[in-house]
XYZ file of C-alpha atoms in Angstrom:
518
model
C 273.715 288.656 -45.092
C 272.628 284.942 -44.848
C 269.048 285.598 -44.075
C 269.500 287.768 -47.478
C 271.019 284.838 -49.594
C 268.167 283.127 -48.136
C 265.683 284.867 -48.836
C 266.888 285.178 -52.746
C 267.009 281.609 -53.558
C 263.417 281.125 -51.818
C 262.149 283.747 -54.537
C 263.967 281.542 -57.250
C 262.953 278.602 -56.143
C 259.239 280.376 -56.126
C 259.710 281.299 -59.782
C 261.099 278.099 -60.801
C 257.758 276.654 -59.871
C 255.605 279.206 -60.492
C 257.133 278.654 -64.372
C 257.267 274.458 -64.480
C 254.880 273.457 -62.345
C 251.669 274.017 -64.927
C 254.145 271.910 -67.710
C 254.136 269.390 -64.937
C 250.640 268.962 -63.832
C 249.374 268.909 -67.735
C 252.099 265.629 -68.093
C 250.639 264.200 -64.621
C 247.337 264.979 -65.145
C 247.410 263.517 -69.022
C 249.087 260.909 -67.605
C 246.415 260.439 -65.055
C 243.819 260.332 -67.335
C 245.355 257.661 -69.823
C 245.754 255.032 -66.442
C 242.407 255.379 -65.793
C 241.725 254.382 -69.253
C 244.079 251.676 -68.833
C 241.976 250.312 -66.105
C 238.977 250.772 -68.010
C 240.439 248.304 -70.745
C 241.164 245.777 -67.559
C 244.439 247.319 -66.535
C 248.023 248.331 -67.598
C 249.687 244.501 -67.033
C 246.786 243.118 -69.050
C 247.385 245.541 -71.916
C 251.046 245.018 -71.260
C 250.795 241.468 -71.663
C 249.180 241.405 -75.132
C 251.929 240.486 -77.793
C 250.188 239.745 -80.621
C 246.548 239.432 -82.115
C 244.683 237.894 -84.942
C 241.448 240.211 -85.949
C 239.388 239.201 -88.948
C 236.741 241.978 -90.589
C 234.738 243.599 -93.200
C 233.771 247.398 -94.014
C 233.171 249.219 -96.403
C 235.464 252.555 -97.953
C 234.127 255.996 -99.200
C 235.804 258.708 -101.198
C 235.355 262.098 -99.377
C 236.743 264.200 -102.640
C 236.364 261.965 -106.286
C 232.882 262.771 -105.777
C 230.399 263.583 -108.623
C 229.134 266.603 -107.627
C 232.208 269.178 -106.385
C 232.170 269.202 -102.344
C 229.073 266.700 -102.636
C 228.101 263.908 -100.260
C 230.834 261.000 -100.002
C 230.229 257.573 -102.093
C 230.867 254.138 -101.431
C 233.307 252.597 -103.188
C 234.441 249.740 -101.919
C 233.742 246.622 -99.812
C 236.399 244.505 -97.994
C 237.194 241.430 -95.618
C 240.620 241.234 -93.721
C 242.882 239.271 -91.647
C 245.341 241.590 -89.938
C 247.902 240.022 -87.480
C 249.926 242.021 -85.731
C 252.835 241.582 -83.209
C 252.342 244.192 -80.235
C 256.025 243.392 -79.342
C 257.982 244.427 -82.312
C 256.976 246.388 -85.603
C 255.998 243.612 -87.601
C 252.414 242.599 -88.962
C 250.690 240.891 -92.073
C 247.444 242.254 -93.496
C 245.581 239.823 -96.105
C 243.197 241.675 -97.974
C 239.815 241.196 -100.066
C 238.494 244.027 -101.478
C 235.984 244.487 -104.041
C 235.498 247.710 -105.985
C 232.106 248.769 -106.697
C 233.418 251.429 -109.634
C 235.432 248.975 -111.090
C 233.321 245.563 -110.251
C 236.725 243.911 -109.833
C 238.036 241.734 -107.174
C 240.851 243.395 -105.445
C 243.396 241.027 -103.470
C 246.230 241.997 -101.692
C 248.639 240.923 -98.880
C 250.805 243.261 -97.084
C 253.717 241.859 -94.647
C 255.983 244.078 -92.860
C 258.904 242.421 -91.162
C 260.743 245.832 -89.358
C 261.644 248.473 -91.739
C 261.219 246.676 -94.647
C 258.117 245.458 -96.154
C 256.550 242.478 -98.993
C 253.362 243.760 -101.191
C 251.903 241.004 -103.021
C 248.946 242.109 -105.630
C 246.677 239.778 -107.148
C 245.707 236.552 -106.134
C 247.251 232.910 -107.440
C 249.935 231.933 -109.941
C 249.235 235.148 -111.110
C 250.313 237.215 -108.167
C 253.218 239.995 -108.208
C 255.456 240.316 -105.229
C 257.089 244.005 -104.775
C 259.109 245.520 -102.022
C 256.463 247.666 -100.349
C 256.815 251.220 -100.559
C 258.375 253.528 -97.493
C 255.443 255.494 -97.660
C 252.900 252.551 -97.423
C 254.770 251.248 -94.667
C 255.648 254.146 -92.537
C 251.620 254.761 -93.132
C 250.927 251.217 -91.914
C 253.083 251.769 -88.771
C 251.869 254.476 -87.671
C 248.259 253.335 -87.743
C 249.534 250.468 -85.675
C 250.335 253.125 -83.367
C 246.410 253.911 -83.124
C 245.773 250.699 -82.533
C 243.213 250.328 -79.322
C 245.756 247.749 -77.967
C 248.435 249.956 -78.391
C 247.534 253.470 -77.649
C 247.354 253.875 -74.125
C 250.580 252.335 -74.190
C 251.978 254.745 -76.920
C 250.664 257.499 -75.452
C 252.502 256.816 -71.797
C 255.398 256.522 -73.333
C 255.818 260.465 -74.799
C 257.395 262.747 -72.750
C 255.658 265.239 -74.207
C 252.535 264.012 -73.255
C 249.389 266.899 -72.475
C 246.839 267.471 -71.276
C 244.403 269.808 -73.528
C 241.083 271.302 -73.086
C 238.027 269.308 -72.464
C 235.934 268.451 -75.327
C 232.898 267.308 -76.280
C 231.620 264.429 -78.672
C 227.748 263.436 -79.702
C 226.961 264.640 -76.846
C 229.486 263.089 -74.012
C 232.246 264.474 -72.374
C 235.958 263.921 -73.133
C 238.831 264.703 -71.663
C 241.494 265.524 -74.027
C 245.669 264.249 -74.162
C 248.086 264.817 -77.047
C 251.632 263.693 -77.767
C 254.012 263.910 -80.519
C 255.564 260.542 -82.447
C 258.503 260.918 -84.891
C 256.633 264.348 -85.709
C 252.924 263.534 -85.945
C 250.652 265.231 -83.340
C 248.112 262.853 -81.731
C 245.259 264.138 -79.696
C 243.369 261.194 -78.124
C 239.925 261.829 -76.306
C 238.877 259.455 -73.640
C 234.978 259.331 -72.265
C 234.859 261.123 -68.999
C 232.322 258.721 -68.361
C 233.532 254.931 -69.424
C 237.103 256.360 -69.345
C 237.300 254.674 -72.829
C 239.148 256.285 -75.962
C 236.647 257.681 -78.225
C 239.093 258.554 -80.931
C 242.176 259.402 -81.824
C 242.990 262.457 -84.274
C 246.234 263.082 -86.125
C 246.818 266.756 -87.597
C 248.349 266.215 -91.227
C 248.110 267.936 -94.297
C 245.890 267.415 -97.273
C 246.533 268.528 -100.833
C 243.221 270.363 -101.303
C 241.473 270.390 -97.421
C 244.350 272.080 -95.813
C 245.380 271.895 -92.041
C 243.458 268.250 -91.787
C 241.907 266.072 -88.810
C 242.730 262.431 -89.808
C 240.392 260.521 -87.385
C 239.996 256.998 -85.876
C 236.964 256.669 -83.595
C 236.537 253.287 -81.508
C 232.822 251.949 -80.405
C 231.406 249.031 -79.440
C 233.638 247.908 -77.015
C 233.678 244.085 -75.382
C 236.079 242.164 -73.355
C 237.567 239.172 -75.577
C 239.752 237.620 -72.420
C 241.119 239.925 -69.849
C 240.974 243.265 -72.168
C 238.100 245.408 -73.825
C 238.411 246.375 -77.275
C 236.621 247.803 -79.739
C 234.487 246.283 -82.276
C 233.849 248.862 -84.624
C 236.223 250.969 -85.856
C 235.382 254.088 -88.602
C 238.279 256.660 -89.956
C 237.226 260.198 -91.080
C 238.862 262.772 -92.741
C 237.608 266.425 -91.341
C 234.563 264.362 -90.163
C 233.821 262.484 -93.333
C 234.117 258.756 -93.314
C 237.068 257.496 -95.313
C 236.272 253.265 -93.719
C 234.059 251.783 -91.537
C 235.336 248.201 -89.895
C 233.305 245.824 -88.103
C 235.526 243.236 -86.162
C 234.180 239.696 -85.955
C 236.992 237.802 -84.153
C 240.094 238.645 -81.933
C 241.801 235.658 -81.026
C 244.977 237.346 -78.366
C 248.731 235.876 -77.891
C 247.969 233.063 -80.529
C 251.094 230.677 -81.160
C 252.486 231.947 -84.715
C 254.834 230.562 -87.302
C 258.245 231.115 -87.304
C 258.067 232.232 -90.380
C 254.991 234.536 -90.598
C 256.460 238.103 -91.228
C 258.713 236.220 -93.241
C 260.253 238.636 -96.368
C 262.339 237.097 -98.995
C 265.576 238.475 -99.517
C 265.184 239.554 -102.802
C 262.525 241.625 -101.679
C 264.998 242.987 -98.893
C 267.209 243.741 -101.772
C 264.943 246.095 -104.071
C 265.833 248.999 -104.477
C 263.842 251.850 -102.877
C 264.297 255.940 -104.001
C 261.482 257.738 -101.780
C 261.116 258.990 -98.253
C 258.926 256.904 -95.666
C 256.292 259.479 -95.286
C 252.952 258.810 -93.412
C 249.510 259.489 -94.998
C 246.232 259.478 -95.071
C 246.230 260.406 -98.630
C 247.901 257.341 -99.313
C 245.700 255.159 -97.769
C 242.809 256.927 -99.890
C 244.517 256.069 -102.873
C 245.078 252.184 -102.138
C 241.212 252.015 -100.506
C 240.485 253.251 -104.665
C 243.453 250.673 -106.231
C 244.981 253.725 -107.684
C 248.514 254.734 -108.152
C 250.522 256.244 -104.952
C 253.963 255.801 -106.733
C 255.167 259.005 -106.415
C 254.686 259.908 -103.205
C 258.173 260.780 -101.358
C 259.871 260.477 -104.284
C 261.569 263.366 -106.768
C 260.042 263.924 -109.284
C 260.552 263.617 -112.979
C 259.853 266.444 -115.011
C 260.004 266.339 -118.860
C 258.585 268.941 -121.420
C 257.663 267.312 -124.894
C 256.451 269.335 -127.680
C 253.282 268.159 -129.074
C 252.739 270.410 -131.596
C 253.275 274.079 -132.777
C 252.899 275.826 -129.015
C 251.781 272.983 -127.620
C 253.748 271.013 -124.785
C 253.199 267.876 -122.352
C 255.231 267.929 -119.160
C 255.525 264.920 -118.337
C 257.570 262.079 -116.254
C 254.618 261.018 -113.627
C 251.357 259.155 -114.165
C 249.943 262.474 -114.841
C 250.735 265.238 -116.904
C 249.925 268.671 -117.397
C 249.642 270.246 -120.599
C 250.900 273.537 -121.651
C 249.731 275.917 -124.324
C 251.966 278.664 -125.685
C 250.119 282.304 -126.269
C 251.628 285.545 -127.866
C 252.497 287.066 -124.051
C 251.573 284.044 -121.725
C 250.695 280.395 -120.932
C 247.696 278.401 -119.981
C 248.405 275.496 -118.213
C 245.859 272.677 -118.058
C 245.696 270.368 -114.744
C 247.653 270.770 -112.017
C 247.534 267.185 -110.423
C 248.213 265.209 -107.372
C 249.992 267.346 -104.709
C 252.416 269.886 -104.526
C 255.484 267.877 -104.269
C 254.818 267.513 -108.283
C 253.570 270.157 -109.257
C 255.851 272.416 -107.943
C 258.729 271.596 -109.832
C 256.170 271.230 -113.308
C 256.094 275.043 -112.343
C 259.370 275.779 -111.943
C 260.437 273.942 -115.419
C 257.505 275.396 -117.439
C 258.743 278.918 -116.009
C 262.634 278.347 -116.676
C 261.438 277.132 -120.341
C 259.362 279.997 -120.952
C 260.786 282.897 -118.626
C 259.098 285.911 -120.243
C 255.771 283.790 -120.330
C 253.377 284.342 -117.426
C 251.509 281.800 -116.283
C 248.033 283.342 -116.723
C 245.412 280.551 -117.252
C 245.119 277.458 -115.151
C 241.880 274.766 -116.309
C 241.459 271.833 -114.443
C 240.011 268.870 -115.771
C 237.964 267.971 -112.735
C 238.044 268.698 -109.051
C 239.203 264.998 -108.085
C 241.662 264.734 -105.699
C 244.226 263.279 -108.284
C 243.884 265.953 -110.747
C 243.326 269.263 -108.761
C 245.919 268.197 -105.925
C 248.356 270.213 -106.756
C 246.885 273.484 -108.466
C 247.369 275.657 -105.535
C 250.843 276.202 -107.000
C 249.081 277.579 -109.849
C 247.192 280.122 -108.303
C 250.632 280.783 -106.178
C 252.009 282.351 -109.727
C 248.348 284.230 -110.260
C 247.196 281.635 -112.803
C 243.721 282.356 -113.040
C 241.824 279.164 -112.330
C 238.614 278.501 -114.850
C 235.805 276.686 -113.854
C 232.144 275.508 -115.031
C 229.939 276.900 -112.385
C 229.290 273.886 -110.423
C 233.067 273.786 -109.146
C 233.253 277.864 -107.879
C 232.582 277.305 -104.550
C 234.376 273.666 -104.142
C 237.854 275.661 -105.925
C 237.222 278.549 -103.775
C 238.019 276.754 -100.592
C 240.703 275.029 -101.934
C 242.704 278.220 -102.238
C 241.396 279.672 -98.775
C 242.282 276.319 -97.181
C 245.072 277.125 -94.527
C 248.420 275.085 -95.027
C 250.299 275.712 -92.054
C 250.998 272.371 -90.936
C 253.526 271.854 -94.393
C 253.579 275.160 -96.184
C 252.969 275.216 -99.497
C 253.623 278.189 -102.362
C 250.583 279.801 -102.299
C 250.833 279.416 -98.241
C 253.680 281.410 -98.237
C 252.615 284.020 -101.145
C 249.474 284.367 -99.868
C 248.251 285.286 -103.698
C 244.659 286.390 -103.514
C 243.107 283.897 -106.332
C 241.195 284.650 -109.406
C 238.398 282.260 -110.382
C 236.641 282.754 -113.494
C 233.403 281.116 -114.102
C 231.899 280.120 -117.178
C 228.307 278.788 -117.972
C 225.879 278.678 -120.814
C 228.076 277.239 -123.247
C 232.012 276.813 -123.831
C 235.197 279.175 -122.384
C 237.125 280.329 -125.465
C 241.082 281.748 -124.642
C 242.404 283.309 -127.806
C 245.145 285.729 -128.655
C 244.270 285.560 -132.143
C 246.953 283.337 -133.434
C 246.303 280.384 -130.762
C 242.595 279.302 -129.377
C 241.989 277.069 -126.623
C 238.575 276.039 -126.331
C 236.944 274.763 -122.998
C 233.910 272.849 -122.877
C 231.450 271.625 -119.965
C 230.948 267.930 -120.378
C 228.906 266.559 -117.143
C 229.324 262.893 -117.189
C 228.337 260.713 -114.101
C 232.539 260.633 -113.323
C 232.369 264.424 -112.340
C 229.980 266.942 -112.782
C 232.612 269.660 -113.837
C 234.154 267.697 -115.796
C 235.573 269.649 -118.934
C 238.059 268.899 -121.833
C 239.949 271.417 -123.766
C 239.936 271.859 -127.220
C 242.430 273.717 -129.523
C 241.496 273.903 -133.095
C 244.811 274.993 -134.836
C 245.835 271.055 -134.371
C 242.811 269.603 -133.817
C 244.016 267.986 -130.293
C 240.980 267.274 -127.549
C 242.821 267.035 -123.818
C 240.695 264.836 -121.505
C 241.190 262.573 -118.596
C 240.380 259.444 -116.906
C 237.940 258.265 -120.098
C 240.129 257.450 -122.582
C 244.036 257.316 -121.263
C 245.893 256.238 -123.773
C 248.976 254.255 -123.929
C 251.775 254.270 -126.832
C 248.830 255.380 -128.958
C 246.308 252.474 -128.321
C 243.386 252.714 -126.535
C 241.525 250.365 -124.164
C 238.477 248.653 -124.518
C 236.343 250.065 -121.949
C 232.657 251.683 -121.024
C 233.772 254.371 -120.334
C 235.662 255.154 -123.221
C 231.940 254.927 -125.455
C 230.777 257.113 -122.385
C 233.239 259.827 -123.675
C 232.869 259.277 -127.178
C 228.751 260.107 -127.173
C 229.345 262.935 -124.743
C 232.144 264.393 -127.296
C 230.293 264.041 -130.536
C 227.556 265.987 -129.156
C 230.217 269.006 -129.282
C 230.725 268.731 -133.497
C 234.240 269.213 -133.162
C 236.864 268.816 -135.383
C 239.357 266.480 -133.790
C 242.035 264.598 -134.580
C 244.047 263.512 -131.767
C 243.043 262.871 -128.102
C 245.523 263.991 -125.365
C 245.267 262.229 -121.874
C 246.403 263.747 -118.804
C 246.958 259.919 -118.075
C 249.264 258.374 -120.748
C 249.742 260.070 -124.018
C 247.717 260.691 -127.278
C 246.273 258.219 -129.258
C 244.270 259.346 -132.640
C 240.344 259.571 -132.567
C 239.945 256.733 -134.978
C 241.678 254.592 -132.561
C 239.298 255.938 -129.771
C 236.497 255.128 -131.599
C 237.331 251.673 -132.151
C 237.738 251.003 -128.460
C 234.275 252.598 -128.102
C 232.840 250.350 -130.332
C 234.689 247.234 -128.901
C 233.469 248.536 -125.495
C 229.681 248.159 -126.366
C 229.719 244.157 -127.299
């Protein structure tokens, strides 16, 4: 009886060891690789001895989505210089940024100060600088990026109980050991050079509005010794292999005596109300790099439907509008902007306002991230996407992109998507009463740019060039470019309706165009 009981216990222990050993082996294997990496960087004691860093750098930023041609090569949008002071013992940092936009040809200065769960953003320079509380999503994104800092990544990885070894890989012909871990719901994959043992890159798996499940990568190179620690002097961020930023470190100072108020955030800033969720996102960093709006990320969307003319409605409440044209037995929507969290509520509001009429068509003005990022919500309704030939492949990829990390409405419904391309003229949609005319208008801003003309109301819908505010139009070269292109269409236009802003008389647009030529 005793022998039988002993055999049963032995068998149970054997089964338990078989079940747990692979997981334990994965953890110990990953831990061993990280300890080798720490040794190559100067040793764990040296890494733990780093209390702060002051880093000066310069670099270039690129746009991988708001390109001239849909799916075309990335383009450089800015240059920058930064001074980053990071506290490695506490969640505190100060980033002083001096950027120069190559598109708008203007300086972009700002300062971020983060002290724990609150941050300050100072935009502009001198007495005219504007201070506000840092958007929670921007703070969360910056703090997530801090975990990828070379001085911290090994220690962060070693501190995770979910650490595991993945299969080996290869980068640029060099074998890599790969370990994975998760922090606050984000999965990190760290690649370690099998020969040098130094980190090569770290990926964060993230959802992108247009590209779906994506690799947001930070690559390290040009390793140099600073005091007792090896650090990379070249950093490159990528989205699915396409460059977003290239940064060259000019100097690194470790364990500097810092002023007591360096990370100070005034009480008036701390008391400012915040109503957005702290969502870490590469999307936000790309918007910051382009010096364009990102404030709606993480906020509950405001949706308001306003009548513009008979059968024509603006769905507003954000930086980007959707315009709806009511046909006899269906609807035509113009623009599915930003991201799913914005456009899905817009679709819901449209369906509630017009319960008996399906959304049969959706017309994007162009493929740029902020104007097409929510179009999958319309695709999920079965709406036919109407685009010029040049954009066909782009929207086909958008429709097929897997969104398993954060399933959107199209991922959940699994609808087949119909893309209707046209060329050699304009495309017209009509029910015998209301008519929607779609004109390709290739401009330097986007080769697939199209304007939508509603002849019954003499309204022309456009994006990015005019963007009226309160019936007024800013004077800018882009306005002149727009007027010159539109005049070739010979349309009787009384009103220009912007996807940004509201509407303005065509006379006001022409006046602004003439002012921009001076």
